[in-house]
Amino acid sequence: MGAYAPLPWAPAGLVEEVLATVLQPTVDEMARRGEPFSGLLYAGLALTSRGVRVVEFNARFGDPETEVVLPLLATPLAGLLHAAATGTLADHPPLEWRPGAAVTVVVAASGYPEAPRTGDPITGADGEGVLHAGTALADDGTVVSAGGRVLAVTAVGEDLAAARQTAYERVAGVRLTGAHWRTDIALGAVEGRIVLP
């Protein structure tokens, strides 16, 4: 229902650990089986008292994790995707990242997750940082809800507190009857309350 980046509480070496214990072994095993992978492999992870655990793999971008990471990526995404598709990713220069932080808040339809209501008009969803996920155009051109997770509202700021404030200000500008969203995205990180297992 939301995401934020960077993770100020992440232990040093977490990225290297995930690469060494999850991602590289997965790609190596696929190649060993004669099923090499070329594309985008998303690993949904959980940090537990027993270490990193895989929740899921997807051969697509994660949602809403991607909405919060891409605004911080300075390296052009199209070049990375082309390099992955043509097998030249290893030759690509290291990724470059913008300074600051980003926060994404998902706006959900009334009834989500059990029975999301669709067809409700949406206003205020045309501003900066508002990405459509479960929307459609009605015959009269009105934007309406068409799924459970309707919008991903993202903001970038100099730090998590600033990004969070702007994201929630943007959410407040959206009008969708019965919409709901979490109010605590990035709050623990901003307040320094995140404790790893």
mmCIF file with all atom_site columns, C-alpha atoms in Angstrom:
data_model
loop_
_atom_site.group_PDB
_atom_site.id
_atom_site.type_symbol
_atom_site.label_atom_id
_atom_site.label_alt_id
_atom_site.label_comp_id
_atom_site.label_asym_id
_atom_site.label_entity_id
_atom_site.label_seq_id
_atom_site.pdbx_PDB_ins_code
_atom_site.Cartn_x
_atom_site.Cartn_y
_atom_site.Cartn_z
_atom_site.occupancy
_atom_site.B_iso_or_equiv
_atom_site.pdbx_formal_charge
_atom_site.auth_seq_id
_atom_site.auth_comp_id
_atom_site.auth_asym_id
_atom_site.auth_atom_id
_atom_site.pdbx_PDB_model_num
ATOM 1   C CA . MET A 1 1   ? 0.000   0.000   0.000   1.00 0.00 ? 1   MET A CA 1
ATOM 2   C CA . GLY A 1 2   ? 3.074   2.196   -0.194  1.00 0.00 ? 2   GLY A CA 1
ATOM 3   C CA . ALA A 1 3   ? 6.845   2.296   -0.233  1.00 0.00 ? 3   ALA A CA 1
ATOM 4   C CA . TYR A 1 4   ? 9.764   4.593   0.456   1.00 0.00 ? 4   TYR A CA 1
ATOM 5   C CA . ALA A 1 5   ? 13.418  4.922   -0.494  1.00 0.00 ? 5   ALA A CA 1
ATOM 6   C CA . PRO A 1 6   ? 16.101  4.955   0.654   1.00 0.00 ? 6   PRO A CA 1
ATOM 7   C CA . LEU A 1 7   ? 15.839  2.720   3.715   1.00 0.00 ? 7   LEU A CA 1
ATOM 8   C CA . PRO A 1 8   ? 17.764  4.575   6.444   1.00 0.00 ? 8   PRO A CA 1
ATOM 9   C CA . TRP A 1 9   ? 17.522  1.570   8.759   1.00 0.00 ? 9   TRP A CA 1
ATOM 10  C CA . ALA A 1 10  ? 18.964  -0.970  6.292   1.00 0.00 ? 10  ALA A CA 1
ATOM 11  C CA . PRO A 1 11  ? 22.132  -2.562  7.610   1.00 0.00 ? 11  PRO A CA 1
ATOM 12  C CA . ALA A 1 12  ? 25.394  -1.950  5.788   1.00 0.00 ? 12  ALA A CA 1
ATOM 13  C CA . GLY A 1 13  ? 26.001  -4.634  3.202   1.00 0.00 ? 13  GLY A CA 1
ATOM 14  C CA . LEU A 1 14  ? 22.335  -5.562  2.735   1.00 0.00 ? 14  LEU A CA 1
ATOM 15  C CA . VAL A 1 15  ? 22.418  -5.057  -1.042  1.00 0.00 ? 15  VAL A CA 1
ATOM 16  C CA . GLU A 1 16  ? 25.567  -7.142  -1.355  1.00 0.00 ? 16  GLU A CA 1
ATOM 17  C CA . GLU A 1 17  ? 24.038  -9.869  0.855   1.00 0.00 ? 17  GLU A CA 1
ATOM 18  C CA . VAL A 1 18  ? 20.866  -10.020 -1.254  1.00 0.00 ? 18  VAL A CA 1
ATOM 19  C CA . LEU A 1 19  ? 22.911  -10.147 -4.444  1.00 0.00 ? 19  LEU A CA 1
ATOM 20  C CA . ALA A 1 20  ? 25.132  -12.952 -3.111  1.00 0.00 ? 20  ALA A CA 1
ATOM 21  C CA . THR A 1 21  ? 22.480  -15.068 -1.367  1.00 0.00 ? 21  THR A CA 1
ATOM 22  C CA . VAL A 1 22  ? 19.339  -14.543 -3.445  1.00 0.00 ? 22  VAL A CA 1
ATOM 23  C CA . LEU A 1 23  ? 19.722  -12.939 -6.853  1.00 0.00 ? 23  LEU A CA 1
ATOM 24  C CA . GLN A 1 24  ? 22.968  -14.361 -8.215  1.00 0.00 ? 24  GLN A CA 1
ATOM 25  C CA . PRO A 1 25  ? 22.192  -17.926 -7.057  1.00 0.00 ? 25  PRO A CA 1
ATOM 26  C CA . THR A 1 26  ? 18.765  -17.680 -8.706  1.00 0.00 ? 26  THR A CA 1
ATOM 27  C CA . VAL A 1 27  ? 20.170  -16.512 -12.041 1.00 0.00 ? 27  VAL A CA 1
ATOM 28  C CA . ASP A 1 28  ? 22.973  -19.088 -11.831 1.00 0.00 ? 28  ASP A CA 1
ATOM 29  C CA . GLU A 1 29  ? 20.497  -21.911 -11.197 1.00 0.00 ? 29  GLU A CA 1
ATOM 30  C CA . MET A 1 30  ? 18.315  -20.827 -14.108 1.00 0.00 ? 30  MET A CA 1
ATOM 31  C CA . ALA A 1 31  ? 21.362  -20.868 -16.381 1.00 0.00 ? 31  ALA A CA 1
ATOM 32  C CA . ARG A 1 32  ? 22.415  -24.290 -15.025 1.00 0.00 ? 32  ARG A CA 1
ATOM 33  C CA . ARG A 1 33  ? 18.969  -25.638 -15.948 1.00 0.00 ? 33  ARG A CA 1
ATOM 34  C CA . GLY A 1 34  ? 19.300  -24.256 -19.451 1.00 0.00 ? 34  GLY A CA 1
ATOM 35  C CA . GLU A 1 35  ? 16.778  -21.486 -18.796 1.00 0.00 ? 35  GLU A CA 1
ATOM 36  C CA . PRO A 1 36  ? 18.931  -18.349 -18.755 1.00 0.00 ? 36  PRO A CA 1
ATOM 37  C CA . PHE A 1 37  ? 17.060  -15.208 -17.816 1.00 0.00 ? 37  PHE A CA 1
ATOM 38  C CA . SER A 1 38  ? 17.247  -11.925 -19.658 1.00 0.00 ? 38  SER A CA 1
ATOM 39  C CA . GLY A 1 39  ? 14.990  -9.162  -18.443 1.00 0.00 ? 39  GLY A CA 1
ATOM 40  C CA . LEU A 1 40  ? 13.782  -7.730  -15.183 1.00 0.00 ? 40  LEU A CA 1
ATOM 41  C CA . LEU A 1 41  ? 13.699  -10.043 -12.167 1.00 0.00 ? 41  LEU A CA 1
ATOM 42  C CA . TYR A 1 42  ? 12.030  -8.555  -9.118  1.00 0.00 ? 42  TYR A CA 1
ATOM 43  C CA . ALA A 1 43  ? 12.584  -10.232 -5.765  1.00 0.00 ? 43  ALA A CA 1
ATOM 44  C CA . GLY A 1 44  ? 10.145  -9.363  -3.003  1.00 0.00 ? 44  GLY A CA 1
ATOM 45  C CA . LEU A 1 45  ? 12.039  -9.888  0.240   1.00 0.00 ? 45  LEU A CA 1
ATOM 46  C CA . ALA A 1 46  ? 11.437  -9.997  3.982   1.00 0.00 ? 46  ALA A CA 1
ATOM 47  C CA . LEU A 1 47  ? 14.123  -9.320  6.553   1.00 0.00 ? 47  LEU A CA 1
ATOM 48  C CA . THR A 1 48  ? 13.561  -11.736 9.423   1.00 0.00 ? 48  THR A CA 1
ATOM 49  C CA . SER A 1 49  ? 15.381  -12.820 12.571  1.00 0.00 ? 49  SER A CA 1
ATOM 50  C CA . ARG A 1 50  ? 16.675  -15.744 10.476  1.00 0.00 ? 50  ARG A CA 1
ATOM 51  C CA . GLY A 1 51  ? 17.965  -13.464 7.720   1.00 0.00 ? 51  GLY A CA 1
ATOM 52  C CA . VAL A 1 52  ? 16.734  -12.479 4.260   1.00 0.00 ? 52  VAL A CA 1
ATOM 53  C CA . ARG A 1 53  ? 13.754  -14.503 3.023   1.00 0.00 ? 53  ARG A CA 1
ATOM 54  C CA . VAL A 1 54  ? 12.178  -14.458 -0.442  1.00 0.00 ? 54  VAL A CA 1
ATOM 55  C CA . VAL A 1 55  ? 8.465   -13.659 -0.485  1.00 0.00 ? 55  VAL A CA 1
ATOM 56  C CA . GLU A 1 56  ? 8.069   -13.725 -4.262  1.00 0.00 ? 56  GLU A CA 1
ATOM 57  C CA . PHE A 1 57  ? 9.796   -13.422 -7.611  1.00 0.00 ? 57  PHE A CA 1
ATOM 58  C CA . ASN A 1 58  ? 8.255   -11.540 -10.515 1.00 0.00 ? 58  ASN A CA 1
ATOM 59  C CA . ALA A 1 59  ? 9.486   -11.074 -14.071 1.00 0.00 ? 59  ALA A CA 1
ATOM 60  C CA . ARG A 1 60  ? 8.221   -7.495  -13.966 1.00 0.00 ? 60  ARG A CA 1
ATOM 61  C CA . PHE A 1 61  ? 8.656   -4.375  -11.893 1.00 0.00 ? 61  PHE A CA 1
ATOM 62  C CA . GLY A 1 62  ? 7.327   -4.572  -8.329  1.00 0.00 ? 62  GLY A CA 1
ATOM 63  C CA . ASP A 1 63  ? 4.444   -2.310  -7.393  1.00 0.00 ? 63  ASP A CA 1
ATOM 64  C CA . PRO A 1 64  ? 4.576   0.123   -5.546  1.00 0.00 ? 64  PRO A CA 1
ATOM 65  C CA . GLU A 1 65  ? 8.306   -0.383  -5.040  1.00 0.00 ? 65  GLU A CA 1
ATOM 66  C CA . THR A 1 66  ? 9.132   0.671   -8.587  1.00 0.00 ? 66  THR A CA 1
ATOM 67  C CA . GLU A 1 67  ? 7.135   3.892   -8.368  1.00 0.00 ? 67  GLU A CA 1
ATOM 68  C CA . VAL A 1 68  ? 9.295   4.977   -5.449  1.00 0.00 ? 68  VAL A CA 1
ATOM 69  C CA . VAL A 1 69  ? 12.684  3.906   -6.829  1.00 0.00 ? 69  VAL A CA 1
ATOM 70  C CA . LEU A 1 70  ? 12.504  5.129   -10.438 1.00 0.00 ? 70  LEU A CA 1
ATOM 71  C CA . PRO A 1 71  ? 12.236  8.852   -9.569  1.00 0.00 ? 71  PRO A CA 1
ATOM 72  C CA . LEU A 1 72  ? 15.591  8.510   -7.790  1.00 0.00 ? 72  LEU A CA 1
ATOM 73  C CA . LEU A 1 73  ? 17.279  6.752   -10.726 1.00 0.00 ? 73  LEU A CA 1
ATOM 74  C CA . ALA A 1 74  ? 19.405  9.229   -12.675 1.00 0.00 ? 74  ALA A CA 1
ATOM 75  C CA . THR A 1 75  ? 20.587  6.644   -15.211 1.00 0.00 ? 75  THR A CA 1
ATOM 76  C CA . PRO A 1 76  ? 18.142  6.600   -18.153 1.00 0.00 ? 76  PRO A CA 1
ATOM 77  C CA . LEU A 1 77  ? 15.852  3.581   -17.745 1.00 0.00 ? 77  LEU A CA 1
ATOM 78  C CA . ALA A 1 78  ? 15.443  3.037   -21.496 1.00 0.00 ? 78  ALA A CA 1
ATOM 79  C CA . GLY A 1 79  ? 19.168  2.410   -21.869 1.00 0.00 ? 79  GLY A CA 1
ATOM 80  C CA . LEU A 1 80  ? 19.124  -0.141  -19.061 1.00 0.00 ? 80  LEU A CA 1
ATOM 81  C CA . LEU A 1 81  ? 16.152  -1.975  -20.537 1.00 0.00 ? 81  LEU A CA 1
ATOM 82  C CA . HIS A 1 82  ? 17.776  -2.004  -23.978 1.00 0.00 ? 82  HIS A CA 1
ATOM 83  C CA . ALA A 1 83  ? 21.023  -3.340  -22.516 1.00 0.00 ? 83  ALA A CA 1
ATOM 84  C CA . ALA A 1 84  ? 19.117  -6.101  -20.690 1.00 0.00 ? 84  ALA A CA 1
ATOM 85  C CA . ALA A 1 85  ? 17.213  -7.024  -23.849 1.00 0.00 ? 85  ALA A CA 1
ATOM 86  C CA . THR A 1 86  ? 20.362  -7.133  -25.997 1.00 0.00 ? 86  THR A CA 1
ATOM 87  C CA . GLY A 1 87  ? 22.561  -8.951  -23.487 1.00 0.00 ? 87  GLY A CA 1
ATOM 88  C CA . THR A 1 88  ? 24.912  -6.016  -22.942 1.00 0.00 ? 88  THR A CA 1
ATOM 89  C CA . LEU A 1 89  ? 23.950  -5.098  -19.386 1.00 0.00 ? 89  LEU A CA 1
ATOM 90  C CA . ALA A 1 90  ? 27.342  -6.214  -18.026 1.00 0.00 ? 90  ALA A CA 1
ATOM 91  C CA . ASP A 1 91  ? 28.957  -3.539  -20.215 1.00 0.00 ? 91  ASP A CA 1
ATOM 92  C CA . HIS A 1 92  ? 26.661  -0.776  -18.928 1.00 0.00 ? 92  HIS A CA 1
ATOM 93  C CA . PRO A 1 93  ? 28.210  1.838   -16.612 1.00 0.00 ? 93  PRO A CA 1
ATOM 94  C CA . PRO A 1 94  ? 27.218  1.658   -12.921 1.00 0.00 ? 94  PRO A CA 1
ATOM 95  C CA . LEU A 1 95  ? 23.837  3.102   -12.026 1.00 0.00 ? 95  LEU A CA 1
ATOM 96  C CA . GLU A 1 96  ? 23.680  6.716   -10.927 1.00 0.00 ? 96  GLU A CA 1
ATOM 97  C CA . TRP A 1 97  ? 21.165  7.872   -8.314  1.00 0.00 ? 97  TRP A CA 1
ATOM 98  C CA . ARG A 1 98  ? 19.735  11.285  -7.496  1.00 0.00 ? 98  ARG A CA 1
ATOM 99  C CA . PRO A 1 99  ? 20.132  12.568  -3.948  1.00 0.00 ? 99  PRO A CA 1
ATOM 100 C CA . GLY A 1 100 ? 17.106  12.736  -1.711  1.00 0.00 ? 100 GLY A CA 1
ATOM 101 C CA . ALA A 1 101 ? 14.251  10.387  -0.922  1.00 0.00 ? 101 ALA A CA 1
ATOM 102 C CA . ALA A 1 102 ? 10.918  9.305   -2.369  1.00 0.00 ? 102 ALA A CA 1
ATOM 103 C CA . VAL A 1 103 ? 7.624   8.142   -0.876  1.00 0.00 ? 103 VAL A CA 1
ATOM 104 C CA . THR A 1 104 ? 4.725   6.440   -2.660  1.00 0.00 ? 104 THR A CA 1
ATOM 105 C CA . VAL A 1 105 ? 1.240   6.075   -1.201  1.00 0.00 ? 105 VAL A CA 1
ATOM 106 C CA . VAL A 1 106 ? -1.329  3.818   -2.883  1.00 0.00 ? 106 VAL A CA 1
ATOM 107 C CA . VAL A 1 107 ? -4.892  5.122   -3.065  1.00 0.00 ? 107 VAL A CA 1
ATOM 108 C CA . ALA A 1 108 ? -7.337  2.205   -3.007  1.00 0.00 ? 108 ALA A CA 1
ATOM 109 C CA . ALA A 1 109 ? -10.964 2.011   -4.091  1.00 0.00 ? 109 ALA A CA 1
ATOM 110 C CA . SER A 1 110 ? -13.874 1.599   -1.713  1.00 0.00 ? 110 SER A CA 1
ATOM 111 C CA . GLY A 1 111 ? -14.195 -2.063  -0.777  1.00 0.00 ? 111 GLY A CA 1
ATOM 112 C CA . TYR A 1 112 ? -10.569 -2.947  -1.502  1.00 0.00 ? 112 TYR A CA 1
ATOM 113 C CA . PRO A 1 113 ? -9.236  -5.615  -1.077  1.00 0.00 ? 113 PRO A CA 1
ATOM 114 C CA . GLU A 1 114 ? -12.310 -7.861  -0.783  1.00 0.00 ? 114 GLU A CA 1
ATOM 115 C CA . ALA A 1 115 ? -14.632 -6.271  -3.348  1.00 0.00 ? 115 ALA A CA 1
ATOM 116 C CA . PRO A 1 116 ? -13.288 -3.036  -4.837  1.00 0.00 ? 116 PRO A CA 1
ATOM 117 C CA . ARG A 1 117 ? -15.957 -0.772  -6.235  1.00 0.00 ? 117 ARG A CA 1
ATOM 118 C CA . THR A 1 118 ? -15.349 0.394   -9.800  1.00 0.00 ? 118 THR A CA 1
ATOM 119 C CA . GLY A 1 119 ? -16.808 3.137   -11.944 1.00 0.00 ? 119 GLY A CA 1
ATOM 120 C CA . ASP A 1 120 ? -16.469 5.922   -9.369  1.00 0.00 ? 120 ASP A CA 1
ATOM 121 C CA . PRO A 1 121 ? -15.326 9.284   -10.810 1.00 0.00 ? 121 PRO A CA 1
ATOM 122 C CA . ILE A 1 122 ? -11.851 10.483  -9.840  1.00 0.00 ? 122 ILE A CA 1
ATOM 123 C CA . THR A 1 123 ? -10.680 14.086  -9.764  1.00 0.00 ? 123 THR A CA 1
ATOM 124 C CA . GLY A 1 124 ? -7.326  15.524  -8.771  1.00 0.00 ? 124 GLY A CA 1
ATOM 125 C CA . ALA A 1 125 ? -5.462  12.587  -10.297 1.00 0.00 ? 125 ALA A CA 1
ATOM 126 C CA . ASP A 1 126 ? -3.757  14.568  -13.034 1.00 0.00 ? 126 ASP A CA 1
ATOM 127 C CA . GLY A 1 127 ? -1.088  16.209  -10.906 1.00 0.00 ? 127 GLY A CA 1
ATOM 128 C CA . GLU A 1 128 ? 2.623   15.617  -10.608 1.00 0.00 ? 128 GLU A CA 1
ATOM 129 C CA . GLY A 1 129 ? 3.594   12.232  -9.214  1.00 0.00 ? 129 GLY A CA 1
ATOM 130 C CA . VAL A 1 130 ? 0.169   10.628  -9.639  1.00 0.00 ? 130 VAL A CA 1
ATOM 131 C CA . LEU A 1 131 ? 0.430   7.328   -11.520 1.00 0.00 ? 131 LEU A CA 1
ATOM 132 C CA . HIS A 1 132 ? -2.691  5.510   -12.672 1.00 0.00 ? 132 HIS A CA 1
ATOM 133 C CA . ALA A 1 133 ? -2.995  1.802   -11.961 1.00 0.00 ? 133 ALA A CA 1
ATOM 134 C CA . GLY A 1 134 ? -6.671  0.884   -11.623 1.00 0.00 ? 134 GLY A CA 1
ATOM 135 C CA . THR A 1 135 ? -8.331  3.613   -13.668 1.00 0.00 ? 135 THR A CA 1
ATOM 136 C CA . ALA A 1 136 ? -10.247 3.835   -16.920 1.00 0.00 ? 136 ALA A CA 1
ATOM 137 C CA . LEU A 1 137 ? -11.887 6.469   -19.085 1.00 0.00 ? 137 LEU A CA 1
ATOM 138 C CA . ALA A 1 138 ? -15.666 6.498   -19.065 1.00 0.00 ? 138 ALA A CA 1
ATOM 139 C CA . ASP A 1 139 ? -17.529 7.164   -22.324 1.00 0.00 ? 139 ASP A CA 1
ATOM 140 C CA . ASP A 1 140 ? -17.796 10.850  -21.394 1.00 0.00 ? 140 ASP A CA 1
ATOM 141 C CA . GLY A 1 141 ? -14.021 11.120  -20.817 1.00 0.00 ? 141 GLY A CA 1
ATOM 142 C CA . THR A 1 142 ? -14.237 11.064  -17.023 1.00 0.00 ? 142 THR A CA 1
ATOM 143 C CA . VAL A 1 143 ? -11.489 9.147   -15.224 1.00 0.00 ? 143 VAL A CA 1
ATOM 144 C CA . VAL A 1 144 ? -13.091 6.420   -13.105 1.00 0.00 ? 144 VAL A CA 1
ATOM 145 C CA . SER A 1 145 ? -11.899 3.693   -10.766 1.00 0.00 ? 145 SER A CA 1
ATOM 146 C CA . ALA A 1 146 ? -11.381 0.352   -12.523 1.00 0.00 ? 146 ALA A CA 1
ATOM 147 C CA . GLY A 1 147 ? -9.589  -1.738  -9.929  1.00 0.00 ? 147 GLY A CA 1
ATOM 148 C CA . GLY A 1 148 ? -8.608  -2.047  -6.312  1.00 0.00 ? 148 GLY A CA 1
ATOM 149 C CA . ARG A 1 149 ? -5.333  -0.182  -6.141  1.00 0.00 ? 149 ARG A CA 1
ATOM 150 C CA . VAL A 1 150 ? -6.334  2.851   -8.154  1.00 0.00 ? 150 VAL A CA 1
ATOM 151 C CA . LEU A 1 151 ? -3.441  5.317   -7.940  1.00 0.00 ? 151 LEU A CA 1
ATOM 152 C CA . ALA A 1 152 ? 0.169   5.424   -6.783  1.00 0.00 ? 152 ALA A CA 1
ATOM 153 C CA . VAL A 1 153 ? 0.980   8.910   -5.545  1.00 0.00 ? 153 VAL A CA 1
ATOM 154 C CA . THR A 1 154 ? 4.722   9.608   -5.396  1.00 0.00 ? 154 THR A CA 1
ATOM 155 C CA . ALA A 1 155 ? 6.800   12.550  -4.213  1.00 0.00 ? 155 ALA A CA 1
ATOM 156 C CA . VAL A 1 156 ? 10.525  13.223  -4.042  1.00 0.00 ? 156 VAL A CA 1
ATOM 157 C CA . GLY A 1 157 ? 12.122  15.412  -1.395  1.00 0.00 ? 157 GLY A CA 1
ATOM 158 C CA . GLU A 1 158 ? 15.469  16.263  0.128   1.00 0.00 ? 158 GLU A CA 1
ATOM 159 C CA . ASP A 1 159 ? 14.784  13.653  2.830   1.00 0.00 ? 159 ASP A CA 1
ATOM 160 C CA . LEU A 1 160 ? 12.084  11.137  3.778   1.00 0.00 ? 160 LEU A CA 1
ATOM 161 C CA . ALA A 1 161 ? 10.178  13.632  5.916   1.00 0.00 ? 161 ALA A CA 1
ATOM 162 C CA . ALA A 1 162 ? 9.880   16.130  3.050   1.00 0.00 ? 162 ALA A CA 1
ATOM 163 C CA . ALA A 1 163 ? 8.996   13.457  0.491   1.00 0.00 ? 163 ALA A CA 1
ATOM 164 C CA . ARG A 1 164 ? 6.396   11.983  2.844   1.00 0.00 ? 164 ARG A CA 1
ATOM 165 C CA . GLN A 1 165 ? 4.768   15.344  3.504   1.00 0.00 ? 165 GLN A CA 1
ATOM 166 C CA . THR A 1 166 ? 4.491   16.133  -0.205  1.00 0.00 ? 166 THR A CA 1
ATOM 167 C CA . ALA A 1 167 ? 3.151   12.660  -1.044  1.00 0.00 ? 167 ALA A CA 1
ATOM 168 C CA . TYR A 1 168 ? 0.357   12.973  1.508   1.00 0.00 ? 168 TYR A CA 1
ATOM 169 C CA . GLU A 1 169 ? -0.438  16.519  0.347   1.00 0.00 ? 169 GLU A CA 1
ATOM 170 C CA . ARG A 1 170 ? -0.873  15.101  -3.170  1.00 0.00 ? 170 ARG A CA 1
ATOM 171 C CA . VAL A 1 171 ? -3.051  12.262  -1.853  1.00 0.00 ? 171 VAL A CA 1
ATOM 172 C CA . ALA A 1 172 ? -5.252  14.833  -0.108  1.00 0.00 ? 172 ALA A CA 1
ATOM 173 C CA . GLY A 1 173 ? -5.908  16.452  -3.496  1.00 0.00 ? 173 GLY A CA 1
ATOM 174 C CA . VAL A 1 174 ? -7.397  13.264  -4.965  1.00 0.00 ? 174 VAL A CA 1
ATOM 175 C CA . ARG A 1 175 ? -11.172 12.893  -4.876  1.00 0.00 ? 175 ARG A CA 1
ATOM 176 C CA . LEU A 1 176 ? -12.586 9.380   -5.111  1.00 0.00 ? 176 LEU A CA 1
ATOM 177 C CA . THR A 1 177 ? -15.672 8.378   -3.130  1.00 0.00 ? 177 THR A CA 1
ATOM 178 C CA . GLY A 1 178 ? -14.779 5.847   -0.455  1.00 0.00 ? 178 GLY A CA 1
ATOM 179 C CA . ALA A 1 179 ? -11.072 5.876   -1.257  1.00 0.00 ? 179 ALA A CA 1
ATOM 180 C CA . HIS A 1 180 ? -8.680  4.843   1.468   1.00 0.00 ? 180 HIS A CA 1
ATOM 181 C CA . TRP A 1 181 ? -4.932  4.664   1.993   1.00 0.00 ? 181 TRP A CA 1
ATOM 182 C CA . ARG A 1 182 ? -2.458  3.948   4.728   1.00 0.00 ? 182 ARG A CA 1
ATOM 183 C CA . THR A 1 183 ? -1.417  6.971   6.725   1.00 0.00 ? 183 THR A CA 1
ATOM 184 C CA . ASP A 1 184 ? 1.820   5.514   8.069   1.00 0.00 ? 184 ASP A CA 1
ATOM 185 C CA . ILE A 1 185 ? 3.953   5.022   4.963   1.00 0.00 ? 185 ILE A CA 1
ATOM 186 C CA . ALA A 1 186 ? 7.567   5.929   5.904   1.00 0.00 ? 186 ALA A CA 1
ATOM 187 C CA . LEU A 1 187 ? 6.432   7.227   9.301   1.00 0.00 ? 187 LEU A CA 1
ATOM 188 C CA . GLY A 1 188 ? 8.499   4.758   11.315  1.00 0.00 ? 188 GLY A CA 1
ATOM 189 C CA . ALA A 1 189 ? 11.588  5.536   9.253   1.00 0.00 ? 189 ALA A CA 1
ATOM 190 C CA . VAL A 1 190 ? 11.071  9.284   9.591   1.00 0.00 ? 190 VAL A CA 1
ATOM 191 C CA . GLU A 1 191 ? 10.644  8.942   13.355  1.00 0.00 ? 191 GLU A CA 1
ATOM 192 C CA . GLY A 1 192 ? 13.561  6.504   13.655  1.00 0.00 ? 192 GLY A CA 1
ATOM 193 C CA . ARG A 1 193 ? 11.364  3.710   15.048  1.00 0.00 ? 193 ARG A CA 1
ATOM 194 C CA . ILE A 1 194 ? 12.256  0.932   12.598  1.00 0.00 ? 194 ILE A CA 1
ATOM 195 C CA . VAL A 1 195 ? 13.906  -1.984  14.382  1.00 0.00 ? 195 VAL A CA 1
ATOM 196 C CA . LEU A 1 196 ? 15.134  -4.981  12.439  1.00 0.00 ? 196 LEU A CA 1
ATOM 197 C CA . PRO A 1 197 ? 14.317  -8.469  13.723  1.00 0.00 ? 197 PRO A CA 1
#
